[in-house]
Structures are given as structure tokens and as C-alpha cells.
Amino acid sequence: METKHIIIDRKNVNEEELREAASIIREGKLVAFPTETVYGLGGDALDASAAKRIYEAKGRPSDNPLIVHIADVAALSFLAVDIPDAAYQLAKEFWPGPLTMILKKSDVVPKSTTGGLDTVAIRFPSDEIAQAIIRLSGCYIAAPSANASGRPSTTCAEHVMEDLNGRIEMVVDGGPVRIGLESTILDLTEKIPVILRPGYITKQQLENCIGKVRVDKGIMKTKKEEGAAVVAKAPGMKYRHYAPKGQLTIYEGESSSVISCINQKIAEKMKEGALVGIIATEETKDSYIGGMIRSIGSRYDEEAIAAHLFQILREFDSLHAEYIYSESFTDNRLGHAIMNRLMKAAGYNIEKV
Ligand code: AMP
Ligand code: MG
């Protein structure tokens, strides 16, 4: 099939152009569209065959559940049952926005959307284009990240085309996304809600709203085996994610030691004739010698780091980098989500120096 690529001017969103996208979704077919977090690959969440198409297009294992996107809070009580008050408090505070809530599913949601689970993940995105497509389609839209399974999530339409061209009906191009990391996922089916995936909305923000929140034990493990042990609750976590084609190693420690270790590695690998990529920062980019050096942003600007991470990993793929060396970042606030994605991309391969 030919994938249609339509470009939307955010300053002047013309709903007519989005009607075609909405009607494709209504027909049970697939459209990728921007959200504030990453691009999503959308299909009708209540149509089991649309869900099946999503899994096929991405090459995603069918036990990895999809997030259902809504454009009005009232949809919660249609899609979910036994909804705790905390869910409404969180909705009031953070929706529309980058927070996904896991709740017990109602009978209308097919298990093919939830990867066979009795729970459903729900999010109300703030992106205007996403909201318009949901509204115009009259559907609830299942939309996992619009990347081929295993590759870094997509933060612009060109990356979506790289992975899904010819596999889906349409890409709605709204330019680069604002945040660049996927939503925070909070499981509200437990007595004390549990963060299953860190994101832009932090633990502190959630606790300020509803009181105590736990972080799933597996989220921040430094060893591969421990990281792999997480999974019972968020099935998606067991799969390799965000992985670049090259072998990624993270270096953690004093900046000067990290730089000198990475420089040694660059020299060693280049001597072998290998292609080497370096994920540096504005502060350090001039300290590396050789290799393909990319600044992810200032070390003090977590928003910039988040926005550039997946893009840099993809760039190194297109440059055929065989080895990638990255600095590590602080593990607080948004840094928690950044390190979570970076560690997964590296297969938990981190060197303390
Ligand atoms: P993506 O759509 O690519 O951002 O991935 C969605 C993530 O949400 C996956 O990691 C899933 O494991 C997680 N998820 C979706 N639905 C559920 C659910 N019902 N319970 C737990 N995790 C979920
Ligand atoms: Mg994904």
C-alpha cells in the first residue's frame, strides 16, 4: 500500500484535512499522528481487527498491550470499571497531558487491544492534532509509539516513514513533537499506585496530587538480568526497546574520567576501522577526539536531552555506527525517564568510571 503523508500547519489547523485521517481510522485502518510525547500509530481501540493490524504493522508481540487515547475525560467510565477517586484527581490535574493510567477494563474493550489483560491503559493527549483526530473519528484510538517494534520511538514524521512506509494508510505530519519521551504510566489497580514507566510527569508531581506512589522495582536496574525481571505488570517492559543497531555503552562518573575513557574507546575502535558515535553534551562536545560526535543538548536542560535522545539514536543507525558511547545523566526529575530509555537502549550496558 502507499502511505499518504499529509502535512498540517499547526498555526492554522484545518480540520478538513484531518477528516480523511479520522475516516481511515473509522474504517478500521491505521494512521500515524503526532502527540506531545512521541508519534502514535492509531487504530480503532474497540475494533479487534484494527488492533491486530497495529501489531502487524509494528511487528509488535501481541502480548504487549496498547494505550487507548481519548479526547474527553468522560470516556474513562465507558472504557474502565472500578475507577478510584485518585484517577479523577489525576485526570483533573494532568489531562490532557503525558500521563497514562492503568485501570480495570470494561467489557467494551477487546482483549486484543489490551494484550489479553483485564486492565486497560488510557491517556488523554494534549496535542491538538491528536485530539482533533480522536474527536473527528468518533473512536477511542489505540496508539502505541509509531516505530517498528524494538527501534527507538519516533519524534517526527520522517522517522515514522522510515519504519512504517508502505505498512499503514497515512502519516499526519505535525512537525517534531514537544516532549520526545513516552508518557508516564501509572498503575491504579494497586492499593498504592505504581509507576510502570517514568515520563514527563514525575513521581513527585503524582504524589503532590494523590499521596503515596511507588516506582516499579524493575524500572531502574543497572544489570540486565535485574532489568529483565520486572515484567509481570507491564508486559512491554520485557522486550528490547529503543535499541540502536550499534552497540551502545553508557559511561557514568566524573565528567573528566568519562571523557578520557570514551576518548580511549574511540581511539581503540577507530584503529580497528569501526564507525563510532558519541552522545555528548553542549558542555563536553569539544572534548572528544574522533568519531561522530553529537550534542544531545546542555546537561542542565533536561527537556532538550529528552527531545533529542531518540533522534540521535536513529541518526547513528542511519550513519551505520557500530559502537556508540554516551555520557550518563542525572537520575532525578525528567532525568529519571531519560536514563530509563537510555539504559534500555544500551541493554543496561553501563560502565562506572
Ligand atoms: P507504547 O504504546 O509503545 O508507548 O507502549 C505502551 C506501554 O504501555 C507498553 O510498555 C505496555 O506494556 C504498557 N501498557 C499498556 N497497557 C497496559 C496495561 N493494561 N497494563 C500494563 N501496562 C500496559
Ligand atoms: Mg513503544
XYZ file of N, CA and C and ligand atoms in Angstrom, residues 37-41 55 58 60 63-69 100-105 113-122 142-147 153 182-183 185-187 189 196-197 231-239 241-242 341 344, ligand 1:
200
model
N 4.033 13.536 23.249
C 5.136 12.696 23.727
C 5.965 12.171 22.554
N 5.381 11.248 21.772
C 6.025 10.743 20.548
C 4.915 10.559 19.508
N 5.266 10.185 18.276
C 4.218 9.877 17.295
C 3.542 8.564 17.681
N 2.215 8.517 17.466
C 1.458 7.302 17.770
C 0.974 6.658 16.483
N 0.811 5.333 16.529
C 0.243 4.609 15.386
C -1.184 4.231 15.764
N -0.451 -4.386 15.530
C 0.621 -5.310 15.920
C 1.405 -5.748 14.680
N 3.692 -2.865 13.194
C 4.880 -2.592 14.014
C 5.783 -3.803 14.175
N 4.957 -5.925 16.418
C 4.957 -5.929 17.885
C 4.376 -7.244 18.409
N 1.316 -9.750 22.958
C 1.001 -9.656 24.393
C 1.460 -8.321 24.974
N 1.885 -7.408 24.109
C 2.333 -6.093 24.579
C 1.193 -5.097 24.366
N 0.466 -4.731 25.429
C -0.796 -4.008 25.271
C -0.639 -2.591 24.722
N -1.757 -2.076 24.196
C -1.769 -0.754 23.561
C -2.407 0.271 24.499
N -1.995 1.515 24.374
C -2.617 2.588 25.156
C -3.797 3.152 24.361
N -4.940 3.311 25.041
C -6.129 3.846 24.389
C -6.178 5.359 24.608
N -6.273 6.101 23.512
C -6.265 7.562 23.588
C -7.689 8.105 23.499
N -0.421 8.268 31.449
C -1.274 7.126 31.108
C -1.681 6.430 32.395
N -2.980 6.135 32.512
C -3.460 5.435 33.715
C -3.897 4.026 33.350
N -3.477 3.068 34.193
C -3.930 1.686 34.030
C -5.091 1.449 34.983
N -6.208 0.993 34.420
C -7.416 0.739 35.208
C -8.002 -0.607 34.801
N -8.943 -1.087 35.588
C -9.633 -2.326 35.214
C -10.473 -2.038 33.977
N -10.418 -2.900 32.988
C -11.123 -2.582 31.745
C -12.605 -2.940 31.815
N -6.790 -5.539 22.235
C -6.188 -4.220 22.455
C -5.320 -4.219 23.712
N -5.727 -5.017 24.705
C -5.020 -4.975 25.992
C -4.011 -6.111 26.136
N -3.661 -6.740 25.044
C -2.686 -7.822 25.104
C -3.159 -8.963 25.998
N -4.483 -9.153 26.057
C -5.028 -10.265 26.838
C -5.267 -9.920 28.301
N -4.928 -8.701 28.722
C -5.074 -8.334 30.140
C -6.497 -7.888 30.469
N -6.824 -7.911 31.763
C -8.125 -7.408 32.229
C -8.054 -5.924 32.555
N -6.917 -5.320 32.303
C -6.761 -3.891 32.565
C -6.588 -3.152 31.236
N -6.807 -1.835 31.292
C -6.639 -1.029 30.074
C -5.837 0.225 30.410
N -4.964 0.610 29.494
C -4.156 1.825 29.649
C -4.864 2.954 28.901
N -5.061 4.089 29.579
C -5.826 5.195 28.978
C -5.073 6.509 29.108
N -6.439 3.370 19.838
C -5.273 2.650 20.356
C -4.070 3.159 19.575
N -3.059 3.649 20.287
C -1.923 4.224 19.569
C -0.613 3.960 20.309
N 0.048 2.870 19.972
C 1.402 2.669 20.501
C 2.357 3.599 19.757
N 3.573 3.677 20.225
C 4.538 4.516 19.523
C 4.677 4.034 18.078
N 4.779 5.002 17.152
C 4.752 4.686 15.719
C 6.144 4.343 15.191
N 6.721 3.293 15.750
C 8.025 2.816 15.302
C 7.915 1.318 15.051
N 11.526 5.073 19.550
C 10.252 5.717 19.231
C 10.488 6.870 18.263
N 8.043 8.903 25.844
C 6.683 8.434 26.014
C 6.123 8.823 27.386
N 4.789 8.688 27.502
C 4.082 9.099 28.719
C 4.531 8.324 29.961
N 3.564 6.019 32.861
C 2.468 5.052 33.042
C 2.290 4.769 34.528
N 1.055 4.983 35.017
C 0.751 4.755 36.430
C -0.342 3.697 36.549
N -0.030 2.635 37.289
C -0.998 1.555 37.509
C -1.852 1.878 38.728
N -4.514 0.103 39.625
C -5.263 -1.066 40.095
C -4.676 -1.598 41.400
N 4.879 2.410 36.264
C 5.429 1.307 35.467
C 6.410 1.816 34.414
N 6.264 3.083 34.062
C 7.211 3.696 33.115
C 7.364 5.157 33.491
N 8.871 -7.633 34.771
C 7.870 -7.575 33.769
C 6.456 -7.905 34.067
N 6.219 -8.666 35.110
C 4.868 -9.180 35.270
C 3.802 -8.112 34.977
N 3.998 -6.891 35.455
C 2.925 -5.914 35.342
C 2.852 -5.203 33.997
N 3.961 -4.750 33.474
C 3.924 -4.036 32.193
C 4.600 -4.900 31.139
N 3.807 -5.678 30.452
C 4.377 -6.693 29.577
C 5.360 -6.104 28.557
N 5.135 -4.848 28.190
C 6.010 -4.247 27.191
C 7.447 -4.149 27.664
N 7.621 -4.133 28.985
C 8.945 -3.880 29.535
C 9.934 -5.016 29.265
N 9.414 -6.204 28.962
C 10.365 -7.299 28.828
C 11.065 -7.287 27.478
N 10.502 -6.565 26.527
C 11.096 -6.593 25.204
C 12.216 -5.579 25.080
N 14.039 -2.547 23.803
C 13.411 -1.311 23.364
C 14.444 -0.330 22.884
N 14.035 0.534 21.990
C 14.827 1.719 21.656
C 16.218 1.360 21.154
N 15.199 5.258 29.443
C 15.217 4.945 27.994
C 16.637 4.635 27.533
N 17.748 1.180 28.629
C 17.132 0.130 27.820
C 17.788 0.074 26.448
P 3.870 2.265 23.705
O 2.457 2.297 23.241
O 4.802 1.851 22.665
O 4.222 3.525 24.418
O 3.886 1.139 24.797
C 2.815 1.068 25.679
C 3.290 0.592 27.008
O 2.176 0.598 27.891
C 3.828 -0.817 26.968
O 5.086 -0.846 27.595
C 2.831 -1.615 27.757
O 3.452 -2.632 28.474
C 2.181 -0.577 28.651
N 0.790 -0.946 28.890
C -0.252 -0.773 28.064
N -1.371 -1.287 28.587
C -1.042 -1.798 29.773
C -1.745 -2.488 30.805
N -3.051 -2.757 30.690
N -1.049 -2.871 31.881
C 0.261 -2.608 31.998
N 0.989 -1.965 31.064
C 0.357 -1.570 29.972
